[in-house]
Short mmCIF file of C-alpha atoms and ligand atoms in Angstrom, two decimals:
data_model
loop_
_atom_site.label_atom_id
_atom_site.label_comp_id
_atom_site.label_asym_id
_atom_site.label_seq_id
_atom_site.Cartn_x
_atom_site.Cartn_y
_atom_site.Cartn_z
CA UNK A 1 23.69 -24.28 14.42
CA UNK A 2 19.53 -24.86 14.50
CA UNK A 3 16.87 -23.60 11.90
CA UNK A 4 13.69 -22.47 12.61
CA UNK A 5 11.10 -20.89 10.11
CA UNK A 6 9.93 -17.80 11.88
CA UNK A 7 7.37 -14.88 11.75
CA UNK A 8 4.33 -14.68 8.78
CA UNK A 9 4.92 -18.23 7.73
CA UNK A 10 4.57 -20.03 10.91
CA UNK A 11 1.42 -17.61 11.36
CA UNK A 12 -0.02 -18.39 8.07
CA UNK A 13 0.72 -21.97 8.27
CA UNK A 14 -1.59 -21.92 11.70
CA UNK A 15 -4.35 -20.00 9.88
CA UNK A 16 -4.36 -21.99 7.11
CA UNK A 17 -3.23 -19.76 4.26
CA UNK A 18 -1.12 -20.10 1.43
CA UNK A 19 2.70 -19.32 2.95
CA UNK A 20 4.35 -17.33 0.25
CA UNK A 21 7.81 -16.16 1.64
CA UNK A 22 9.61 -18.11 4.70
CA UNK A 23 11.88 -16.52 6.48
CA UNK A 24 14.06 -18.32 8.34
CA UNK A 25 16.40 -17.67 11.99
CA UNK A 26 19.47 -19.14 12.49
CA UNK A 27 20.87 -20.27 16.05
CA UNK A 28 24.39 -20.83 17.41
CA UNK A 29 26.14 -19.11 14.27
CA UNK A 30 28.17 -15.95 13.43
CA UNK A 31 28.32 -13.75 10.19
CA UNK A 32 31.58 -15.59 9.58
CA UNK A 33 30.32 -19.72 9.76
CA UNK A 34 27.38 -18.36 7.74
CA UNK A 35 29.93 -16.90 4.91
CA UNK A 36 31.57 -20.24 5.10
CA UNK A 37 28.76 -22.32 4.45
CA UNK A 38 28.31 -20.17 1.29
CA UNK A 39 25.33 -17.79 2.46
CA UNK A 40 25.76 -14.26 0.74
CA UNK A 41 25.57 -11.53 3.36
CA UNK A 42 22.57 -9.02 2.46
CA UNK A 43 21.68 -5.28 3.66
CA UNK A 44 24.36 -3.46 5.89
CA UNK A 45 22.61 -3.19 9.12
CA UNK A 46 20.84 -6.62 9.77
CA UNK A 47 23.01 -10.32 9.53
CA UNK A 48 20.90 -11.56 6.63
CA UNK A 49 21.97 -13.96 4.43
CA UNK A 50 20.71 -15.68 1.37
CA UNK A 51 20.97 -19.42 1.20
CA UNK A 52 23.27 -20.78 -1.46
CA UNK A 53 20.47 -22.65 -3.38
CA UNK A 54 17.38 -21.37 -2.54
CA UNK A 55 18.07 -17.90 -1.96
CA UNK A 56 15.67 -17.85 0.92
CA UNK A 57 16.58 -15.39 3.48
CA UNK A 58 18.67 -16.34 6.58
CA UNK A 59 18.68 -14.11 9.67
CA UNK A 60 21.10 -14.51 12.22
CA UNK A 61 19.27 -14.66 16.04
CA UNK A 62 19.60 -11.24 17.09
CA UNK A 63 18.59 -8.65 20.20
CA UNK A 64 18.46 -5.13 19.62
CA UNK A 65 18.77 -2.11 21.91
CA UNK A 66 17.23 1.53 20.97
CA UNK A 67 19.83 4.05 21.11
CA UNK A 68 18.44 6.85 19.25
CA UNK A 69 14.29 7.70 18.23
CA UNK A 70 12.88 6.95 15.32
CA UNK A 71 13.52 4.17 12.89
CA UNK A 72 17.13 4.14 12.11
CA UNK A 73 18.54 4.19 16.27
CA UNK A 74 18.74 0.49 16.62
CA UNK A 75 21.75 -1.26 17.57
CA UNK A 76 21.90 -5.24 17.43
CA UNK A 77 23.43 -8.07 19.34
CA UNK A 78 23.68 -10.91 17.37
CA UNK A 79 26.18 -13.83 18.60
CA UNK A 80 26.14 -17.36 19.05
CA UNK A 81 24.65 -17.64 22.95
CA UNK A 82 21.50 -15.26 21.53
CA UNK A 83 17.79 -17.57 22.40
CA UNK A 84 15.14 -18.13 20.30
CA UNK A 85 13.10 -16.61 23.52
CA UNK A 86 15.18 -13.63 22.86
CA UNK A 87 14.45 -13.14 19.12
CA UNK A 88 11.23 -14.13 19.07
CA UNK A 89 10.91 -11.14 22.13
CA UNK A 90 12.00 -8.44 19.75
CA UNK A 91 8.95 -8.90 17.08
CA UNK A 92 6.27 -6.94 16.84
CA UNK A 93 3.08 -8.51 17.42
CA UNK A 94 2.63 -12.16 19.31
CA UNK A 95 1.25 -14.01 16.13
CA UNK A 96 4.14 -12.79 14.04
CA UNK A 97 6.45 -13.93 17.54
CA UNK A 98 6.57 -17.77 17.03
CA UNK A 99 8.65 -20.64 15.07
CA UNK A 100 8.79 -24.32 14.24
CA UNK A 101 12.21 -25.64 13.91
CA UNK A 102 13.21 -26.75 10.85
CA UNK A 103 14.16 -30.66 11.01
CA UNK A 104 10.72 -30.58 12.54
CA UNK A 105 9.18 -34.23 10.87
CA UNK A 106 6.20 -33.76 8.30
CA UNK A 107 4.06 -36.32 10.43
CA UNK A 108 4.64 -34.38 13.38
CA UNK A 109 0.87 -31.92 14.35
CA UNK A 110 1.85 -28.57 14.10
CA UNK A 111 1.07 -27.35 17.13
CA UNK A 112 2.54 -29.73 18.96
CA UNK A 113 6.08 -28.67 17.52
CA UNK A 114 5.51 -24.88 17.80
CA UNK A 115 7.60 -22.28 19.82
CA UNK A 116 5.25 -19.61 21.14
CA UNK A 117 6.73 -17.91 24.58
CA UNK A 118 4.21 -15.23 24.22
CA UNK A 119 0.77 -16.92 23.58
CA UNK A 120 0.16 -16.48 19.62
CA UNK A 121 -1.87 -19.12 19.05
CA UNK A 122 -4.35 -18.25 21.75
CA UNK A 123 -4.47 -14.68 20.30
CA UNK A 124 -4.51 -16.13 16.42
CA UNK A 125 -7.61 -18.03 17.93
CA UNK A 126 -9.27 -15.38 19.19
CA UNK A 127 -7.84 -13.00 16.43
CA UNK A 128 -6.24 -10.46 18.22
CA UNK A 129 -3.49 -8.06 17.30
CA UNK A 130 -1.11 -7.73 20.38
CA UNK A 131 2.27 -6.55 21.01
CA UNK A 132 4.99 -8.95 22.09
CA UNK A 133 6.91 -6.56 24.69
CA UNK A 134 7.21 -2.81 25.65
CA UNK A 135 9.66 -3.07 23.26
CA UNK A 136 7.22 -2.69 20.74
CA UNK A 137 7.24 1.31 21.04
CA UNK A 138 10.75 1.20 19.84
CA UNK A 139 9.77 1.13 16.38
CA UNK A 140 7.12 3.53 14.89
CA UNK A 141 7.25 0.91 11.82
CA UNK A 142 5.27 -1.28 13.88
CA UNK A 143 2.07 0.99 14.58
CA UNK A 144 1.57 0.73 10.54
CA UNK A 145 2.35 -2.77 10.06
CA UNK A 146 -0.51 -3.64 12.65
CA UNK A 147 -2.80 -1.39 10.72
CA UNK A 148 -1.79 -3.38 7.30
CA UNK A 149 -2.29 -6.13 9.08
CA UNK A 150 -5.74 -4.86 10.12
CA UNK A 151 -6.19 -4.59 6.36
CA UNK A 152 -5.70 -7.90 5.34
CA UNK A 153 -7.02 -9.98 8.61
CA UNK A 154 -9.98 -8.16 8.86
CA UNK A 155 -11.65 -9.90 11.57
CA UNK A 156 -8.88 -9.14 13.49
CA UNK A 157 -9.00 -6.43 16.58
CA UNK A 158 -6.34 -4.73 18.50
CA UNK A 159 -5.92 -5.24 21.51
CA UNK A 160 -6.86 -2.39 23.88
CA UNK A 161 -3.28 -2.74 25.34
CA UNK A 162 -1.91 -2.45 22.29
CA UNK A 163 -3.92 0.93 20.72
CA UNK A 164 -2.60 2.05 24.27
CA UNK A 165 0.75 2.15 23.71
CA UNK A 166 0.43 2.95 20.34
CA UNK A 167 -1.38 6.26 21.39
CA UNK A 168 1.73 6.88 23.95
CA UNK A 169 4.53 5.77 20.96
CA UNK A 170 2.48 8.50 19.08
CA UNK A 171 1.85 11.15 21.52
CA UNK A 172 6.17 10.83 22.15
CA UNK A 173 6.93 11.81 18.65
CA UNK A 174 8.01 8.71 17.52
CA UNK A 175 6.01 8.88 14.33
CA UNK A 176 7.22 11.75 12.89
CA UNK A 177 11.00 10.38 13.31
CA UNK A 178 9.72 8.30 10.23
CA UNK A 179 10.88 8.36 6.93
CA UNK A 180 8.25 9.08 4.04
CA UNK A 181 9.50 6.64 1.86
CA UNK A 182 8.56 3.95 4.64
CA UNK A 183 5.30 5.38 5.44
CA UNK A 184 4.33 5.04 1.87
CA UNK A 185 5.56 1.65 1.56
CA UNK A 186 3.47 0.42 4.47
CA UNK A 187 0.54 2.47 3.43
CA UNK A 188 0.59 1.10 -0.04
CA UNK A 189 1.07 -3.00 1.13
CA UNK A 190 -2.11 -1.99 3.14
CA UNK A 191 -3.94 -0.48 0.26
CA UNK A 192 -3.40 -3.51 -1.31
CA UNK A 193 -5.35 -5.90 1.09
CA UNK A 194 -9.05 -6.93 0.91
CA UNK A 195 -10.36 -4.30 3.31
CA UNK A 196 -7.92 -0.90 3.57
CA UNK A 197 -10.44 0.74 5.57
CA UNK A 198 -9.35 -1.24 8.89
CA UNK A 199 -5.93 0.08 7.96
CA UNK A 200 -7.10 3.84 8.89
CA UNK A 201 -9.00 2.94 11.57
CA UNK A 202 -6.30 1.47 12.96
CA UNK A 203 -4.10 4.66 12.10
CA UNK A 204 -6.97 7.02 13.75
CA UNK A 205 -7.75 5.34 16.62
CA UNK A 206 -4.20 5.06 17.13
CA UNK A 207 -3.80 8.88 16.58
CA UNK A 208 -1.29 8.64 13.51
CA UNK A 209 -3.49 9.47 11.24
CA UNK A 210 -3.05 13.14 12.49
CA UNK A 211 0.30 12.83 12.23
CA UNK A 212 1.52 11.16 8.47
CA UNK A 213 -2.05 12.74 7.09
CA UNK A 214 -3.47 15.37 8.84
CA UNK A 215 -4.70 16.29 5.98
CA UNK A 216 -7.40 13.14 6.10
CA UNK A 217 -7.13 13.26 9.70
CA UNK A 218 -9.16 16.55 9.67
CA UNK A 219 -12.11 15.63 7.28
CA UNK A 220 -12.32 12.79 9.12
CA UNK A 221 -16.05 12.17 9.83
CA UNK A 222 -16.47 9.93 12.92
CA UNK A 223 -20.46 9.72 12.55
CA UNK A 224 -20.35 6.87 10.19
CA UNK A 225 -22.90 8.83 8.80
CA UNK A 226 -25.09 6.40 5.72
CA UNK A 227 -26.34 9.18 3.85
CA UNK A 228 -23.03 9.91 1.41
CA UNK A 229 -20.56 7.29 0.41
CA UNK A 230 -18.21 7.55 2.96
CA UNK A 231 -14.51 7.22 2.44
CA UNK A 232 -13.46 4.02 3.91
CA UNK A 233 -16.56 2.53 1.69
CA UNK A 234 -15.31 4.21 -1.14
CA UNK A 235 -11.66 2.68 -0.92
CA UNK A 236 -12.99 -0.23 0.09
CA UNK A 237 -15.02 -0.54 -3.05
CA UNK A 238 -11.70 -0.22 -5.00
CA UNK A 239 -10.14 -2.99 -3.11
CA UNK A 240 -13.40 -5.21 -3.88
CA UNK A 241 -13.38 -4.29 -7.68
CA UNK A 242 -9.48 -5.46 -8.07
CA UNK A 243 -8.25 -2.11 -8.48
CA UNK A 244 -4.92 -0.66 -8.73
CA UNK A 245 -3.02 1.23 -5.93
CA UNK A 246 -3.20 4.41 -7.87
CA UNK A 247 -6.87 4.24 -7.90
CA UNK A 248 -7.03 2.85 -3.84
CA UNK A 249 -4.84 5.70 -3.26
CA UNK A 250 -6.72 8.20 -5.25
CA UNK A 251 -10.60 7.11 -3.53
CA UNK A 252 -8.70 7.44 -0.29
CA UNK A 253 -8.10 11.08 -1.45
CA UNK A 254 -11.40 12.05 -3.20
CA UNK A 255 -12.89 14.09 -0.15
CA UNK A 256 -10.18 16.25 -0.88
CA UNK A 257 -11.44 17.16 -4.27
CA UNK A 258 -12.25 20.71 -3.80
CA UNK A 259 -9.06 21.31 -2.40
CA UNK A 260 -6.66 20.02 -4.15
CA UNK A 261 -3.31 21.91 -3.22
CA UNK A 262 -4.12 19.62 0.17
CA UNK A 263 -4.36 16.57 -2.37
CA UNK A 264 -0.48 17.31 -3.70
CA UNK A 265 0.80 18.72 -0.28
CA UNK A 266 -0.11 15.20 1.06
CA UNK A 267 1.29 13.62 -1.76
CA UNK A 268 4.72 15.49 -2.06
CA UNK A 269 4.70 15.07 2.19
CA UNK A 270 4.69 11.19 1.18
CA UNK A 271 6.47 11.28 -1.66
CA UNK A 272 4.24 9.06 -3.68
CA UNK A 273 5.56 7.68 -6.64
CA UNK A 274 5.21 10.11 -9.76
CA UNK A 275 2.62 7.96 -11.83
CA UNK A 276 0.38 7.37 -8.36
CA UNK A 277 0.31 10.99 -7.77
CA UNK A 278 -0.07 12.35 -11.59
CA UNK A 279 -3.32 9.95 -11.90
CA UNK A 280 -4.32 10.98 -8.38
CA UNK A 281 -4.53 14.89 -8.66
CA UNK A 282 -5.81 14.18 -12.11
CA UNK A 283 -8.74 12.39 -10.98
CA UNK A 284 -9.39 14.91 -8.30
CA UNK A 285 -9.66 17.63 -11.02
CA UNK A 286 -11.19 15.78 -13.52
CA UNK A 287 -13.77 13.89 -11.09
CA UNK A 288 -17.29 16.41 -12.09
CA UNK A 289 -16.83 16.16 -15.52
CA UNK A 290 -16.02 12.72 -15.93
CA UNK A 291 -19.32 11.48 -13.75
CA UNK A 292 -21.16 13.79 -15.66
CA UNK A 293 -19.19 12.07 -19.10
CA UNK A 294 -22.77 11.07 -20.49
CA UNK A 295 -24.02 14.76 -20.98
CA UNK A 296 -20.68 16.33 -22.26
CA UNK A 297 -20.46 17.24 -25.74
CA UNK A 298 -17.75 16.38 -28.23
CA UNK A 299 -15.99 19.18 -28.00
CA UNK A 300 -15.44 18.88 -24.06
CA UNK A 301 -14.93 14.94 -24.49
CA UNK A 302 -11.60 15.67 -26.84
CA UNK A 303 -10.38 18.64 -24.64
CA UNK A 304 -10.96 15.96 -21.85
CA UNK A 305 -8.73 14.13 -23.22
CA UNK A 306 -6.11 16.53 -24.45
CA UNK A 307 -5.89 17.78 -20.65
CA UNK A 308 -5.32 14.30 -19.41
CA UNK A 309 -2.74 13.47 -22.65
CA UNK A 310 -4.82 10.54 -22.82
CA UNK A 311 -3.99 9.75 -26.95
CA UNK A 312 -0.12 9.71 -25.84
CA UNK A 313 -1.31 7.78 -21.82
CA UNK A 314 -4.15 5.62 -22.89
CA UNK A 315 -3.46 2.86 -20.25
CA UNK A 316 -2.73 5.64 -17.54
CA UNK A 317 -6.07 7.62 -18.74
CA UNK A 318 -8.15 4.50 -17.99
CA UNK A 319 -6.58 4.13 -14.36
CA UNK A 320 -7.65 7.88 -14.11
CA UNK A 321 -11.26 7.46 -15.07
CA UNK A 322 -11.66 4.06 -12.47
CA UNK A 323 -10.09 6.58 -10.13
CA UNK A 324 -12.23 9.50 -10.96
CA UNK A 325 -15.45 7.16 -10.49
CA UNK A 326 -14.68 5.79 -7.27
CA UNK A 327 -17.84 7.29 -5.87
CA UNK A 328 -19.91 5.06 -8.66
CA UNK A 329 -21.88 2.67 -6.88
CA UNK A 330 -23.08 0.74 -9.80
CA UNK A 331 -19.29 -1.05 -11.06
CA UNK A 332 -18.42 -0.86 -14.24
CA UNK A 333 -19.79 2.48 -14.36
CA UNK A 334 -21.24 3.64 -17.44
CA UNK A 335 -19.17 6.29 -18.00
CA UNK A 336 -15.91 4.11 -17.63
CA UNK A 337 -17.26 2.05 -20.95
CA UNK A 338 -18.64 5.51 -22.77
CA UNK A 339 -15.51 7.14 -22.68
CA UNK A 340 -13.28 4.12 -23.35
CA UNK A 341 -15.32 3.59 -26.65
CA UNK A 342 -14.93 7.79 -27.52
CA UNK A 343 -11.35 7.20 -27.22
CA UNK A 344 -10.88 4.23 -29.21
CA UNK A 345 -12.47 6.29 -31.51
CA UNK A 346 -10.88 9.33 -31.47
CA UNK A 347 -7.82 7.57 -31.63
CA UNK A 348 -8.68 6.41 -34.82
CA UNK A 349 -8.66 9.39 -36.64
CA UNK A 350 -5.51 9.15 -38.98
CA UNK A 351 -4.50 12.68 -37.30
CA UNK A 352 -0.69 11.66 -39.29
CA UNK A 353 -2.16 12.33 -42.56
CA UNK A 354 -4.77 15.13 -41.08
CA UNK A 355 -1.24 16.64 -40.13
CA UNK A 356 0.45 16.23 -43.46
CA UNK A 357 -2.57 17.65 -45.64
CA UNK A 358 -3.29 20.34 -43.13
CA UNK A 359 0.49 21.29 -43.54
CA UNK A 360 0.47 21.73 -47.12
CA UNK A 361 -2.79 23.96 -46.98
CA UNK A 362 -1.00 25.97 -44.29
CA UNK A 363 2.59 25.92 -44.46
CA UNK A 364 3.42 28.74 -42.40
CA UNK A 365 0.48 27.92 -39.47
CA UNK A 366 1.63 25.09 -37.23
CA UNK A 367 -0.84 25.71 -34.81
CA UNK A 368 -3.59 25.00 -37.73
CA UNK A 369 -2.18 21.47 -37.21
CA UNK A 370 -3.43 20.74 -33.74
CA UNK A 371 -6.66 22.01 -34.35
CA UNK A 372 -7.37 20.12 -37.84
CA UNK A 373 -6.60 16.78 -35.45
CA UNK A 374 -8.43 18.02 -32.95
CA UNK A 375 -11.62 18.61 -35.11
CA UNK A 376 -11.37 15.75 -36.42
CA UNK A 377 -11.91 14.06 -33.63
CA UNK A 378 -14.70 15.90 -32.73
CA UNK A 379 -16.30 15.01 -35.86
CA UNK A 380 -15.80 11.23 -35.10
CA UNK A 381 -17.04 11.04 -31.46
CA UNK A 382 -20.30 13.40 -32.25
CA UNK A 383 -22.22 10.78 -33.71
CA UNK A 384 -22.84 8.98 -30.40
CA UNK A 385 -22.91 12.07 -27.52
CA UNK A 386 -25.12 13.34 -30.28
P1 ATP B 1 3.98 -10.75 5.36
O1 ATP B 1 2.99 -11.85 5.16
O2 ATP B 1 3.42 -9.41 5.02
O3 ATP B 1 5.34 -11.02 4.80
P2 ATP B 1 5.34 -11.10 7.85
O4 ATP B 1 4.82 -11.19 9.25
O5 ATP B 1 6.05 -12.29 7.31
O6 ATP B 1 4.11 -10.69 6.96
P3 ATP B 1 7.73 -9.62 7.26
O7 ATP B 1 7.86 -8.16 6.97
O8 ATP B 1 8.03 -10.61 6.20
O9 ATP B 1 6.25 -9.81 7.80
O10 ATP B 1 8.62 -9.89 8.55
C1 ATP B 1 8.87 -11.19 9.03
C2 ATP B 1 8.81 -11.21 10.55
O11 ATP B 1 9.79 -10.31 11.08
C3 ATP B 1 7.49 -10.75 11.14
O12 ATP B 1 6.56 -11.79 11.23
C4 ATP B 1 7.92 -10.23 12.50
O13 ATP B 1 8.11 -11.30 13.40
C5 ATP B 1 9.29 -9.64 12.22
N1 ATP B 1 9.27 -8.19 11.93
C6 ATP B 1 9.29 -7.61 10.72
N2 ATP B 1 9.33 -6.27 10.82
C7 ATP B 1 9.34 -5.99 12.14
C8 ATP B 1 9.38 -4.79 12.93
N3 ATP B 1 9.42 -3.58 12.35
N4 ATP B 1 9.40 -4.91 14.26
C9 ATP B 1 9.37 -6.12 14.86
N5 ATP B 1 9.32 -7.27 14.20
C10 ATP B 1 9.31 -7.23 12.86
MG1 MG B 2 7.07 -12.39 5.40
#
């Protein structure tokens, strides 16, 4: 039985950068030795195990064979006589394809140690995305994890190859044998790197852009025209200001704004978590008035807020307005800080005892209630949009 540390690791190691997660391949062992040695067995269809101590994951050397399209038609080989040649042939891209084996010395130079059939290094050098094998069009997964990598490696480029066969995987269906819920969870990791913007270049150029969002994929302006703020500048801009993934995922929407059926067809297509979508659609529909949050009156600032059930959703309210303001060049924009201080203090108003008297002047009105709170309200935000 041999070790190696395989994949990200060994490729972030080269670069450099902080390794978070090793994963690690095992060599010369079955499912059964690995149970023995007291590794727990994890997920059904891969021989991964977690180490008794560490709880790192374990993955059995394996080859796999495509037996039906999309993501789910894989059937592995995994057994004793497998080669690290052989695993390392299955992965996707050839700086995710190498390993270091484990009793590997500390003094010993890194690259000197390093198992890379399929030239990684020279392509981490010269920082280049490129599949390991034909292979590679076996899984549609892969044509979004290059694109997330895009995303975070952004000097990176694909190489021509690559985009190639990505266009053929593509024009073969294969994309639309994914699942949504993977789709989002690629799209999402990639929202969450420093520059999302090479992530759907990566997905247009590619052509699967038309396919998961066609609904992006036709407003898609190739003129990288300066005049308006574009859309990969404005998600961009979200990444650079630390945003959340609800507000990434809503400035990658807001050239949908007039149309916002398009907005929740995507969305629902997806199936984007509930809280990502509610603050999404909301910011699409709230998106004029809030830029325009400096002229509105009182009355429109409280109904603002009684739209958006921002007194019960304060936190989610704020995530809506960043959203809403993704256009805003200048960051913190104004408005953000204008309409967290009306509020603060409309939220002030004791509306429980506004409630109580209000109830005892009109017992048999309920509705007076809501409007007593609201007024009050009013009454405590006009003296600054006054
Ligand atoms: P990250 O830093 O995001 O974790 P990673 O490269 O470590 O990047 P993982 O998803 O942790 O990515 O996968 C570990 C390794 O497994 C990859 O480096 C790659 O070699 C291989 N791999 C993962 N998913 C696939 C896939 N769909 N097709 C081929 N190889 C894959
Ligand atoms: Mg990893």
């Amino acid at each position: 039985m041999k070790i190696y540390r395989v994949g990200g690791a060994v490729r972030d190691a080269l670069l450099g950068l902080p390794v978070k997660d090793i994963d690690y391949l095992v060599l010369g062992s079955t499912p059964e030795q690995m149970v023995a040695a007291g590794f727990t067995p994890v997920g059904k269809d891969f021989p991964v195990f977690l180490h008794p101590k560490t709880q790192a994951e374990y993955a059995l050397a394996r080859t796999e064979r495509k037996s039906a399209p999309g993501y789910h038609g894989f059937v592995f080989h995994c057994a004793p006589d497998v080669t690290i040649e052989q695993d390392l042939q299955r992965r996707d891209l050839t700086i995710n394809a190498m390993a270091i084996a484990e009793d590997t010395g500390e003094s010993d130079a890194l690259n000197s140690v390093i198992i890379d059939p399929f030239g990684g290094q020279k392509d981490l050098a010269e920082k280049i995305f490129r599949h390991v094998s034909a292979a590679f069009s076996e899984d549609p997964v892969r044509i979004l994890r290059v694109a997330r990598f895009a995303a975070r490696f952004n000097e990176f480029t694909v190489a021509p190859e690559t985009i190639h066969l990505m266009r053929a995987m593509v024009t073969a269906g294969e994309v639309d044998a994914l699942v949504p819920e993977r789709v989002w969870q690629e799209i999402a990791r990639g929202l969450m790197e420093a520059q999302p913007s090479r992530m759907m270049l990566v997905l247009r150029e590619s052509g699967t852009l038309a396919r998961i969002m066609p609904e992006l994929d036709a407003i898609w302006d190739d003129s990288g025209s300066e005049s308006e703020l574009g859309m990969l500048q404005i998600v961009d801009n979200t990444a650079q200001r630390g945003l959340s993934l609800a507000v990434r995922w809503a400035a990658l929407l807001s050239d949908l704004a007039g149309t916002a059926n398009l907005a929740q067809q995507l969305c629902a297509r997806l199936k984007v978590p509930t809280e990502v979508r509610d603050i999404t659609l909301m910011a699409l529909r709230e998106q004029t008035q809030i830029e325009l949050a400096i002229t509105l009156t009182a009355e429109a600032i409280v109904q603002l807020f009684e739209r958006c059930d921002a007194f019960r959703r304060p936190a989610r309210f704020i995530e809506m307005l960043q959203a809403a303001l993704c256009r805003q060049v200048t960051w913190p924009a104004p408005q953000l800080a204008y309409l967290e201080h009306a509020l603060a203090t409309a939220q002030a108003v004791p509306s429980g005892q506004i409630a109580q008297a209000t109830a005892q002047l009109f017992p048999k009105q309920p509705q007076q209630i809501a409007s007593a709170i609201a007024a009050a309200r009013v009454d405590a935000i006009r003296y600054f949009t006054d």
